[in-house]
Amino acid sequence: TCEPLLSFVFVAMGRSSDRSGSPKKKEDRSRSRRKDSRSPSRKDGGKKKPDDYGVDTMKITDDDAAFILGKGGKTKEKVARVSECEIELFERDLILEFRGTKLQRRKAKKYAEGVMAQRTGPVNITEDFDDGDMTTLMVPQEAVGFVTGRAGNFLRTIEEEWCTLMFFCEIGSGRNKDFEKLAIFGGVRARRGAELKVLSAVETKVPGYLEKIRDDVL
Protein backbone atom coordinates (compact mmCIF):
# COMPACT_ATOMS: atom_id res chain seq x y z
CA THR A 1 0.00 0.00 0.00
CA CYS A 2 3.01 2.28 0.52
CA GLU A 3 4.45 1.86 -3.01
CA PRO A 4 1.80 3.93 -4.83
CA LEU A 5 2.18 6.64 -2.18
CA LEU A 6 6.00 6.70 -2.54
CA SER A 7 5.69 6.86 -6.33
CA PHE A 8 3.39 9.84 -6.01
CA VAL A 9 5.86 11.62 -3.67
CA PHE A 10 8.81 10.99 -6.02
CA VAL A 11 6.83 12.24 -9.03
CA ALA A 12 5.74 15.37 -7.12
CA MET A 13 9.34 16.00 -6.04
CA GLY A 14 10.50 15.59 -9.63
CA ARG A 15 7.95 18.13 -10.86
CA SER A 16 8.93 20.54 -8.11
CA SER A 17 12.58 20.18 -9.09
CA ASP A 18 11.74 20.80 -12.76
CA ARG A 19 9.81 23.96 -11.87
CA SER A 20 12.56 25.42 -9.69
CA GLY A 21 15.26 24.55 -12.23
CA SER A 22 18.85 23.57 -11.66
CA PRO A 23 21.27 25.98 -9.95
CA LYS A 24 23.02 26.40 -13.30
CA LYS A 25 19.77 27.43 -15.02
CA LYS A 26 19.01 29.86 -12.19
CA GLU A 27 22.46 31.40 -12.56
CA ASP A 28 22.05 31.69 -16.33
CA ARG A 29 18.69 33.41 -15.93
CA SER A 30 20.12 35.74 -13.29
CA ARG A 31 23.01 36.66 -15.56
CA SER A 32 20.59 37.28 -18.41
CA ARG A 33 18.48 39.60 -16.26
CA ARG A 34 21.56 41.51 -15.13
CA LYS A 35 22.74 41.88 -18.71
CA ASP A 36 19.37 43.17 -19.91
CA SER A 37 19.08 45.68 -17.06
CA ARG A 38 22.27 47.55 -17.88
CA SER A 39 21.73 51.28 -18.23
CA PRO A 40 21.80 52.59 -21.82
CA SER A 41 23.78 55.60 -20.57
CA ARG A 42 26.83 53.39 -20.13
CA LYS A 43 26.81 52.57 -23.81
CA ASP A 44 26.47 56.27 -24.66
CA GLY A 45 29.51 56.98 -22.52
CA GLY A 46 31.66 55.32 -25.15
CA LYS A 47 30.71 57.83 -27.87
CA LYS A 48 33.61 59.34 -29.77
CA LYS A 49 34.31 62.94 -28.80
CA PRO A 50 34.27 65.63 -31.52
CA ASP A 51 37.58 66.38 -33.25
CA ASP A 52 37.74 69.86 -31.70
CA TYR A 53 37.00 68.60 -28.18
CA GLY A 54 39.55 69.98 -25.74
CA VAL A 55 40.30 71.59 -22.40
CA ASP A 56 40.87 75.28 -21.60
CA THR A 57 41.68 76.85 -18.24
CA MET A 58 41.22 80.29 -16.75
CA LYS A 59 43.02 81.73 -13.72
CA ILE A 60 40.67 83.62 -11.40
CA THR A 61 40.76 85.42 -8.06
CA ASP A 62 39.35 84.21 -4.77
CA ASP A 63 36.46 86.71 -5.00
CA ASP A 64 35.75 85.65 -8.58
CA ALA A 65 35.65 82.01 -7.50
CA ALA A 66 32.91 82.70 -4.96
CA PHE A 67 30.97 84.76 -7.51
CA ILE A 68 31.17 82.25 -10.37
CA LEU A 69 30.31 79.37 -8.04
CA GLY A 70 27.19 81.07 -6.69
CA LYS A 71 24.94 79.82 -3.91
CA GLY A 72 25.12 76.04 -3.84
CA GLY A 73 27.09 76.04 -7.10
CA LYS A 74 24.03 77.23 -9.05
CA THR A 75 25.79 79.96 -11.07
CA LYS A 76 28.49 77.59 -12.32
CA GLU A 77 25.83 75.02 -13.21
CA LYS A 78 23.85 77.68 -15.10
CA VAL A 79 26.88 78.73 -17.17
CA ALA A 80 27.62 75.07 -17.93
CA ARG A 81 24.01 74.38 -18.92
CA VAL A 82 23.66 77.37 -21.27
CA SER A 83 27.07 76.85 -22.90
CA GLU A 84 26.70 73.03 -22.95
CA CYS A 85 30.26 72.85 -21.64
CA GLU A 86 31.67 70.89 -18.70
CA ILE A 87 33.03 73.30 -16.10
CA GLU A 88 35.14 72.46 -13.07
CA LEU A 89 36.28 74.93 -10.42
CA PHE A 90 39.49 74.06 -8.57
CA GLU A 91 39.12 76.30 -5.54
CA ARG A 92 42.55 75.58 -4.05
CA ASP A 93 44.36 76.55 -7.27
CA LEU A 94 41.75 79.18 -8.28
CA ILE A 95 41.44 77.72 -11.76
CA LEU A 96 38.34 77.27 -13.92
CA GLU A 97 38.53 74.33 -16.32
CA PHE A 98 36.36 74.08 -19.43
CA ARG A 99 35.83 70.83 -21.36
CA GLY A 100 33.96 70.66 -24.65
CA THR A 101 34.11 71.62 -28.31
CA LYS A 102 35.89 74.80 -29.35
CA LEU A 103 32.60 76.73 -29.54
CA GLN A 104 31.32 75.33 -26.23
CA ARG A 105 34.55 76.36 -24.49
CA ARG A 106 34.46 79.83 -26.05
CA LYS A 107 30.87 80.37 -24.91
CA ALA A 108 31.56 79.09 -21.40
CA LYS A 109 34.60 81.35 -21.00
CA LYS A 110 32.81 84.50 -22.16
CA TYR A 111 29.77 83.69 -19.99
CA ALA A 112 32.04 83.19 -16.98
CA GLU A 113 33.84 86.47 -17.71
CA GLY A 114 30.51 88.27 -18.01
CA VAL A 115 29.24 86.86 -14.73
CA MET A 116 32.45 87.76 -12.88
CA ALA A 117 32.52 91.28 -14.38
CA GLN A 118 29.17 92.04 -12.72
CA ARG A 119 30.93 91.92 -9.37
CA THR A 120 32.77 95.20 -10.03
CA GLY A 121 30.31 97.10 -12.24
CA PRO A 122 28.54 97.11 -15.60
CA VAL A 123 29.67 94.46 -18.06
CA ASN A 124 31.29 95.91 -21.17
CA ILE A 125 31.02 93.67 -24.22
CA THR A 126 31.97 94.15 -27.86
CA GLU A 127 30.12 93.09 -31.00
CA ASP A 128 32.38 90.05 -31.49
CA PHE A 129 30.95 88.75 -28.21
CA ASP A 130 28.06 87.37 -30.26
CA ASP A 131 28.52 83.80 -31.51
CA GLY A 132 24.94 83.55 -32.75
CA ASP A 133 23.86 83.09 -29.13
CA MET A 134 23.07 86.67 -28.05
CA THR A 135 19.99 88.90 -28.12
CA THR A 136 20.07 92.46 -26.79
CA LEU A 137 17.07 94.38 -25.56
CA MET A 138 16.76 98.05 -24.60
CA VAL A 139 15.04 98.39 -21.23
CA PRO A 140 13.80 101.84 -20.11
CA GLN A 141 15.56 103.11 -17.00
CA GLU A 142 12.28 103.31 -15.07
CA ALA A 143 11.70 99.59 -15.64
CA VAL A 144 15.24 98.29 -14.94
CA GLY A 145 14.67 97.76 -11.22
CA PHE A 146 11.34 96.04 -11.87
CA VAL A 147 12.85 93.71 -14.50
CA THR A 148 15.81 92.90 -12.29
CA GLY A 149 13.74 92.20 -9.19
CA ARG A 150 14.92 92.17 -5.61
CA ALA A 151 18.54 90.98 -5.54
CA GLY A 152 18.15 89.99 -9.20
CA ASN A 153 15.51 87.38 -8.41
CA PHE A 154 13.22 88.14 -11.36
CA LEU A 155 16.01 87.79 -13.92
CA ARG A 156 17.22 84.60 -12.22
CA THR A 157 13.69 83.18 -12.45
CA ILE A 158 13.56 83.85 -16.20
CA GLU A 159 17.02 82.32 -16.64
CA GLU A 160 15.89 79.19 -14.86
CA GLU A 161 12.65 78.93 -16.82
CA TRP A 162 14.21 79.44 -20.26
CA CYS A 163 17.73 78.08 -19.75
CA THR A 164 19.39 81.41 -20.54
CA LEU A 165 22.03 83.69 -19.08
CA MET A 166 21.13 87.37 -18.71
CA PHE A 167 22.83 90.53 -17.52
CA PHE A 168 22.76 94.26 -18.14
CA CYS A 169 25.74 95.49 -20.09
CA GLU A 170 27.38 98.25 -22.08
CA ILE A 171 28.04 97.61 -25.76
CA GLY A 172 30.53 99.82 -27.54
CA SER A 173 30.62 103.42 -26.40
CA GLY A 174 29.25 104.24 -22.98
CA ARG A 175 25.81 104.11 -21.43
CA ASN A 176 22.49 105.58 -22.46
CA LYS A 177 20.89 107.55 -19.63
CA ASP A 178 17.38 106.64 -20.79
CA PHE A 179 17.89 102.91 -21.36
CA GLU A 180 19.89 99.96 -20.10
CA LYS A 181 20.91 97.24 -22.53
CA LEU A 182 20.06 93.71 -21.46
CA ALA A 183 22.04 90.86 -23.03
CA ILE A 184 20.34 87.46 -23.25
CA PHE A 185 22.42 84.37 -24.07
CA GLY A 186 21.24 80.90 -25.05
CA GLY A 187 19.52 79.03 -27.87
CA VAL A 188 17.16 80.81 -30.29
CA ARG A 189 13.93 79.57 -28.69
CA ALA A 190 15.25 80.15 -25.17
CA ARG A 191 16.33 83.71 -25.94
CA ARG A 192 12.99 84.51 -27.55
CA GLY A 193 11.03 83.18 -24.60
CA ALA A 194 13.15 85.17 -22.14
CA GLU A 195 12.88 88.31 -24.28
CA LEU A 196 9.08 88.15 -24.37
CA LYS A 197 8.98 87.61 -20.60
CA VAL A 198 11.11 90.71 -20.04
CA LEU A 199 9.01 92.76 -22.47
CA SER A 200 5.89 91.72 -20.61
CA ALA A 201 7.42 93.03 -17.37
CA VAL A 202 8.50 96.26 -19.05
CA GLU A 203 5.01 96.77 -20.48
CA THR A 204 3.58 96.41 -16.95
CA LYS A 205 5.88 99.15 -15.69
CA VAL A 206 5.86 101.36 -18.82
CA PRO A 207 2.51 100.89 -20.60
CA GLY A 208 2.71 101.45 -24.36
CA TYR A 209 6.44 100.70 -24.63
CA LEU A 210 5.92 97.49 -26.61
CA GLU A 211 3.88 99.36 -29.22
CA LYS A 212 6.78 101.78 -29.77
CA ILE A 213 9.32 99.01 -30.43
CA ARG A 214 6.96 96.49 -32.06
CA ASP A 215 8.76 96.62 -35.43
CA ASP A 216 12.14 95.99 -33.77
CA VAL A 217 11.15 92.94 -31.74
CA LEU A 218 8.42 91.24 -33.75
mmCIF file of C-alpha atoms in Angstrom:
data_model
loop_
_atom_site.group_PDB
_atom_site.id
_atom_site.type_symbol
_atom_site.label_atom_id
_atom_site.label_comp_id
_atom_site.label_asym_id
_atom_site.label_seq_id
_atom_site.Cartn_x
_atom_site.Cartn_y
_atom_site.Cartn_z
ATOM 1 C CA THR A 1 0.000 0.000 0.000
ATOM 2 C CA CYS A 2 3.005 2.279 0.524
ATOM 3 C CA GLU A 3 4.448 1.860 -3.007
ATOM 4 C CA PRO A 4 1.798 3.930 -4.831
ATOM 5 C CA LEU A 5 2.176 6.642 -2.184
ATOM 6 C CA LEU A 6 5.996 6.700 -2.535
ATOM 7 C CA SER A 7 5.688 6.855 -6.330
ATOM 8 C CA PHE A 8 3.386 9.845 -6.006
ATOM 9 C CA VAL A 9 5.860 11.616 -3.666
ATOM 10 C CA PHE A 10 8.810 10.993 -6.022
ATOM 11 C CA VAL A 11 6.828 12.235 -9.031
ATOM 12 C CA ALA A 12 5.740 15.372 -7.116
ATOM 13 C CA MET A 13 9.339 16.001 -6.037
ATOM 14 C CA GLY A 14 10.496 15.586 -9.630
ATOM 15 C CA ARG A 15 7.947 18.127 -10.859
ATOM 16 C CA SER A 16 8.932 20.542 -8.113
ATOM 17 C CA SER A 17 12.576 20.175 -9.087
ATOM 18 C CA ASP A 18 11.737 20.799 -12.759
ATOM 19 C CA ARG A 19 9.809 23.962 -11.867
ATOM 20 C CA SER A 20 12.561 25.421 -9.687
ATOM 21 C CA GLY A 21 15.255 24.552 -12.229
ATOM 22 C CA SER A 22 18.845 23.565 -11.664
ATOM 23 C CA PRO A 23 21.265 25.984 -9.949
ATOM 24 C CA LYS A 24 23.022 26.404 -13.305
ATOM 25 C CA LYS A 25 19.774 27.426 -15.020
ATOM 26 C CA LYS A 26 19.010 29.865 -12.190
ATOM 27 C CA GLU A 27 22.456 31.399 -12.560
ATOM 28 C CA ASP A 28 22.052 31.687 -16.329
ATOM 29 C CA ARG A 29 18.687 33.413 -15.932
ATOM 30 C CA SER A 30 20.122 35.740 -13.290
ATOM 31 C CA ARG A 31 23.012 36.662 -15.559
ATOM 32 C CA SER A 32 20.593 37.285 -18.407
ATOM 33 C CA ARG A 33 18.484 39.604 -16.263
ATOM 34 C CA ARG A 34 21.564 41.511 -15.126
ATOM 35 C CA LYS A 35 22.740 41.875 -18.709
ATOM 36 C CA ASP A 36 19.366 43.170 -19.908
ATOM 37 C CA SER A 37 19.076 45.676 -17.056
ATOM 38 C CA ARG A 38 22.266 47.547 -17.884
ATOM 39 C CA SER A 39 21.726 51.283 -18.227
ATOM 40 C CA PRO A 40 21.801 52.587 -21.817
ATOM 41 C CA SER A 41 23.779 55.596 -20.569
ATOM 42 C CA ARG A 42 26.831 53.388 -20.130
ATOM 43 C CA LYS A 43 26.814 52.574 -23.805
ATOM 44 C CA ASP A 44 26.467 56.269 -24.659
ATOM 45 C CA GLY A 45 29.510 56.978 -22.519
ATOM 46 C CA GLY A 46 31.659 55.317 -25.147
ATOM 47 C CA LYS A 47 30.711 57.827 -27.872
ATOM 48 C CA LYS A 48 33.614 59.336 -29.773
ATOM 49 C CA LYS A 49 34.308 62.939 -28.795
ATOM 50 C CA PRO A 50 34.267 65.633 -31.525
ATOM 51 C CA ASP A 51 37.578 66.380 -33.248
ATOM 52 C CA ASP A 52 37.736 69.856 -31.701
ATOM 53 C CA TYR A 53 37.000 68.597 -28.177
ATOM 54 C CA GLY A 54 39.550 69.978 -25.744
ATOM 55 C CA VAL A 55 40.297 71.591 -22.404
ATOM 56 C CA ASP A 56 40.869 75.280 -21.596
ATOM 57 C CA THR A 57 41.677 76.850 -18.239
ATOM 58 C CA MET A 58 41.216 80.291 -16.751
ATOM 59 C CA LYS A 59 43.023 81.728 -13.716
ATOM 60 C CA ILE A 60 40.666 83.619 -11.397
ATOM 61 C CA THR A 61 40.758 85.418 -8.062
ATOM 62 C CA ASP A 62 39.351 84.214 -4.767
ATOM 63 C CA ASP A 63 36.463 86.713 -5.002
ATOM 64 C CA ASP A 64 35.753 85.649 -8.578
ATOM 65 C CA ALA A 65 35.653 82.006 -7.504
ATOM 66 C CA ALA A 66 32.913 82.703 -4.962
ATOM 67 C CA PHE A 67 30.968 84.757 -7.513
ATOM 68 C CA ILE A 68 31.172 82.251 -10.374
ATOM 69 C CA LEU A 69 30.306 79.371 -8.045
ATOM 70 C CA GLY A 70 27.188 81.073 -6.690
ATOM 71 C CA LYS A 71 24.941 79.824 -3.911
ATOM 72 C CA GLY A 72 25.123 76.042 -3.837
ATOM 73 C CA GLY A 73 27.089 76.044 -7.098
ATOM 74 C CA LYS A 74 24.035 77.234 -9.055
ATOM 75 C CA THR A 75 25.790 79.959 -11.066
ATOM 76 C CA LYS A 76 28.489 77.588 -12.323
ATOM 77 C CA GLU A 77 25.826 75.019 -13.208
ATOM 78 C CA LYS A 78 23.846 77.675 -15.101
ATOM 79 C CA VAL A 79 26.877 78.731 -17.170
ATOM 80 C CA ALA A 80 27.624 75.070 -17.935
ATOM 81 C CA ARG A 81 24.012 74.383 -18.919
ATOM 82 C CA VAL A 82 23.664 77.368 -21.272
ATOM 83 C CA SER A 83 27.069 76.847 -22.904
ATOM 84 C CA GLU A 84 26.698 73.026 -22.955
ATOM 85 C CA CYS A 85 30.265 72.853 -21.642
ATOM 86 C CA GLU A 86 31.667 70.892 -18.695
ATOM 87 C CA ILE A 87 33.032 73.305 -16.096
ATOM 88 C CA GLU A 88 35.136 72.465 -13.072
ATOM 89 C CA LEU A 89 36.282 74.928 -10.418
ATOM 90 C CA PHE A 90 39.493 74.060 -8.570
ATOM 91 C CA GLU A 91 39.118 76.303 -5.539
ATOM 92 C CA ARG A 92 42.554 75.582 -4.052
ATOM 93 C CA ASP A 93 44.363 76.551 -7.266
ATOM 94 C CA LEU A 94 41.748 79.183 -8.282
ATOM 95 C CA ILE A 95 41.439 77.719 -11.762
ATOM 96 C CA LEU A 96 38.335 77.268 -13.920
ATOM 97 C CA GLU A 97 38.529 74.330 -16.319
ATOM 98 C CA PHE A 98 36.360 74.085 -19.434
ATOM 99 C CA ARG A 99 35.828 70.830 -21.355
ATOM 100 C CA GLY A 100 33.962 70.665 -24.650
ATOM 101 C CA THR A 101 34.115 71.618 -28.309
ATOM 102 C CA LYS A 102 35.890 74.800 -29.347
ATOM 103 C CA LEU A 103 32.596 76.732 -29.539
ATOM 104 C CA GLN A 104 31.321 75.334 -26.226
ATOM 105 C CA ARG A 105 34.554 76.360 -24.494
ATOM 106 C CA ARG A 106 34.464 79.833 -26.048
ATOM 107 C CA LYS A 107 30.867 80.373 -24.910
ATOM 108 C CA ALA A 108 31.557 79.086 -21.400
ATOM 109 C CA LYS A 109 34.598 81.345 -20.999
ATOM 110 C CA LYS A 110 32.809 84.495 -22.157
ATOM 111 C CA TYR A 111 29.766 83.692 -19.994
ATOM 112 C CA ALA A 112 32.041 83.187 -16.982
ATOM 113 C CA GLU A 113 33.839 86.466 -17.714
ATOM 114 C CA GLY A 114 30.507 88.269 -18.009
ATOM 115 C CA VAL A 115 29.236 86.865 -14.728
ATOM 116 C CA MET A 116 32.446 87.763 -12.876
ATOM 117 C CA ALA A 117 32.517 91.285 -14.380
ATOM 118 C CA GLN A 118 29.171 92.039 -12.718
ATOM 119 C CA ARG A 119 30.930 91.923 -9.366
ATOM 120 C CA THR A 120 32.768 95.197 -10.030
ATOM 121 C CA GLY A 121 30.307 97.104 -12.237
ATOM 122 C CA PRO A 122 28.538 97.112 -15.596
ATOM 123 C CA VAL A 123 29.671 94.456 -18.060
ATOM 124 C CA ASN A 124 31.294 95.910 -21.169
ATOM 125 C CA ILE A 125 31.022 93.671 -24.218
ATOM 126 C CA THR A 126 31.972 94.145 -27.861
ATOM 127 C CA GLU A 127 30.115 93.088 -30.998
ATOM 128 C CA ASP A 128 32.376 90.052 -31.487
ATOM 129 C CA PHE A 129 30.946 88.750 -28.213
ATOM 130 C CA ASP A 130 28.056 87.368 -30.259
ATOM 131 C CA ASP A 131 28.515 83.797 -31.508
ATOM 132 C CA GLY A 132 24.943 83.553 -32.747
ATOM 133 C CA ASP A 133 23.865 83.091 -29.127
ATOM 134 C CA MET A 134 23.074 86.672 -28.048
ATOM 135 C CA THR A 135 19.990 88.895 -28.124
ATOM 136 C CA THR A 136 20.070 92.460 -26.790
ATOM 137 C CA LEU A 137 17.072 94.384 -25.563
ATOM 138 C CA MET A 138 16.758 98.047 -24.598
ATOM 139 C CA VAL A 139 15.040 98.394 -21.231
ATOM 140 C CA PRO A 140 13.795 101.836 -20.113
ATOM 141 C CA GLN A 141 15.558 103.106 -16.998
ATOM 142 C CA GLU A 142 12.280 103.311 -15.067
ATOM 143 C CA ALA A 143 11.703 99.590 -15.637
ATOM 144 C CA VAL A 144 15.242 98.291 -14.937
ATOM 145 C CA GLY A 145 14.666 97.757 -11.216
ATOM 146 C CA PHE A 146 11.337 96.035 -11.873
ATOM 147 C CA VAL A 147 12.849 93.713 -14.499
ATOM 148 C CA THR A 148 15.813 92.898 -12.288
ATOM 149 C CA GLY A 149 13.742 92.199 -9.192
ATOM 150 C CA ARG A 150 14.919 92.167 -5.605
ATOM 151 C CA ALA A 151 18.541 90.980 -5.537
ATOM 152 C CA GLY A 152 18.153 89.986 -9.195
ATOM 153 C CA ASN A 153 15.510 87.380 -8.406
ATOM 154 C CA PHE A 154 13.223 88.140 -11.360
ATOM 155 C CA LEU A 155 16.014 87.794 -13.918
ATOM 156 C CA ARG A 156 17.217 84.603 -12.222
ATOM 157 C CA THR A 157 13.691 83.183 -12.449
ATOM 158 C CA ILE A 158 13.565 83.851 -16.202
ATOM 159 C CA GLU A 159 17.016 82.317 -16.642
ATOM 160 C CA GLU A 160 15.893 79.191 -14.861
ATOM 161 C CA GLU A 161 12.650 78.930 -16.818
ATOM 162 C CA TRP A 162 14.210 79.438 -20.263
ATOM 163 C CA CYS A 163 17.729 78.080 -19.748
ATOM 164 C CA THR A 164 19.392 81.406 -20.541
ATOM 165 C CA LEU A 165 22.031 83.688 -19.080
ATOM 166 C CA MET A 166 21.127 87.369 -18.709
ATOM 167 C CA PHE A 167 22.825 90.525 -17.515
ATOM 168 C CA PHE A 168 22.761 94.262 -18.137
ATOM 169 C CA CYS A 169 25.743 95.488 -20.091
ATOM 170 C CA GLU A 170 27.383 98.246 -22.083
ATOM 171 C CA ILE A 171 28.040 97.606 -25.763
ATOM 172 C CA GLY A 172 30.528 99.816 -27.544
ATOM 173 C CA SER A 173 30.624 103.423 -26.405
ATOM 174 C CA GLY A 174 29.254 104.239 -22.979
ATOM 175 C CA ARG A 175 25.815 104.112 -21.435
ATOM 176 C CA ASN A 176 22.493 105.583 -22.455
ATOM 177 C CA LYS A 177 20.895 107.548 -19.630
ATOM 178 C CA ASP A 178 17.380 106.638 -20.787
ATOM 179 C CA PHE A 179 17.886 102.915 -21.355
ATOM 180 C CA GLU A 180 19.886 99.959 -20.104
ATOM 181 C CA LYS A 181 20.910 97.243 -22.533
ATOM 182 C CA LEU A 182 20.055 93.712 -21.458
ATOM 183 C CA ALA A 183 22.035 90.863 -23.035
ATOM 184 C CA ILE A 184 20.336 87.463 -23.251
ATOM 185 C CA PHE A 185 22.423 84.375 -24.071
ATOM 186 C CA GLY A 186 21.236 80.898 -25.048
ATOM 187 C CA GLY A 187 19.518 79.026 -27.868
ATOM 188 C CA VAL A 188 17.164 80.805 -30.289
ATOM 189 C CA ARG A 189 13.935 79.573 -28.695
ATOM 190 C CA ALA A 190 15.250 80.153 -25.171
ATOM 191 C CA ARG A 191 16.335 83.713 -25.937
ATOM 192 C CA ARG A 192 12.992 84.510 -27.553
ATOM 193 C CA GLY A 193 11.029 83.183 -24.598
ATOM 194 C CA ALA A 194 13.150 85.171 -22.137
ATOM 195 C CA GLU A 195 12.876 88.308 -24.282
ATOM 196 C CA LEU A 196 9.079 88.150 -24.366
ATOM 197 C CA LYS A 197 8.976 87.610 -20.602
ATOM 198 C CA VAL A 198 11.109 90.706 -20.044
ATOM 199 C CA LEU A 199 9.012 92.756 -22.471
ATOM 200 C CA SER A 200 5.885 91.725 -20.605
ATOM 201 C CA ALA A 201 7.416 93.030 -17.370
ATOM 202 C CA VAL A 202 8.504 96.260 -19.054
ATOM 203 C CA GLU A 203 5.008 96.770 -20.476
ATOM 204 C CA THR A 204 3.583 96.406 -16.952
ATOM 205 C CA LYS A 205 5.877 99.152 -15.694
ATOM 206 C CA VAL A 206 5.864 101.357 -18.821
ATOM 207 C CA PRO A 207 2.507 100.892 -20.604
ATOM 208 C CA GLY A 208 2.710 101.450 -24.364
ATOM 209 C CA TYR A 209 6.441 100.702 -24.625
ATOM 210 C CA LEU A 210 5.917 97.486 -26.610
ATOM 211 C CA GLU A 211 3.883 99.360 -29.221
ATOM 212 C CA LYS A 212 6.782 101.777 -29.769
ATOM 213 C CA ILE A 213 9.316 99.015 -30.431
ATOM 214 C CA ARG A 214 6.964 96.488 -32.063
ATOM 215 C CA ASP A 215 8.756 96.616 -35.426
ATOM 216 C CA ASP A 216 12.138 95.994 -33.767
ATOM 217 C CA VAL A 217 11.149 92.938 -31.739
ATOM 218 C CA LEU A 218 8.416 91.242 -33.753
#
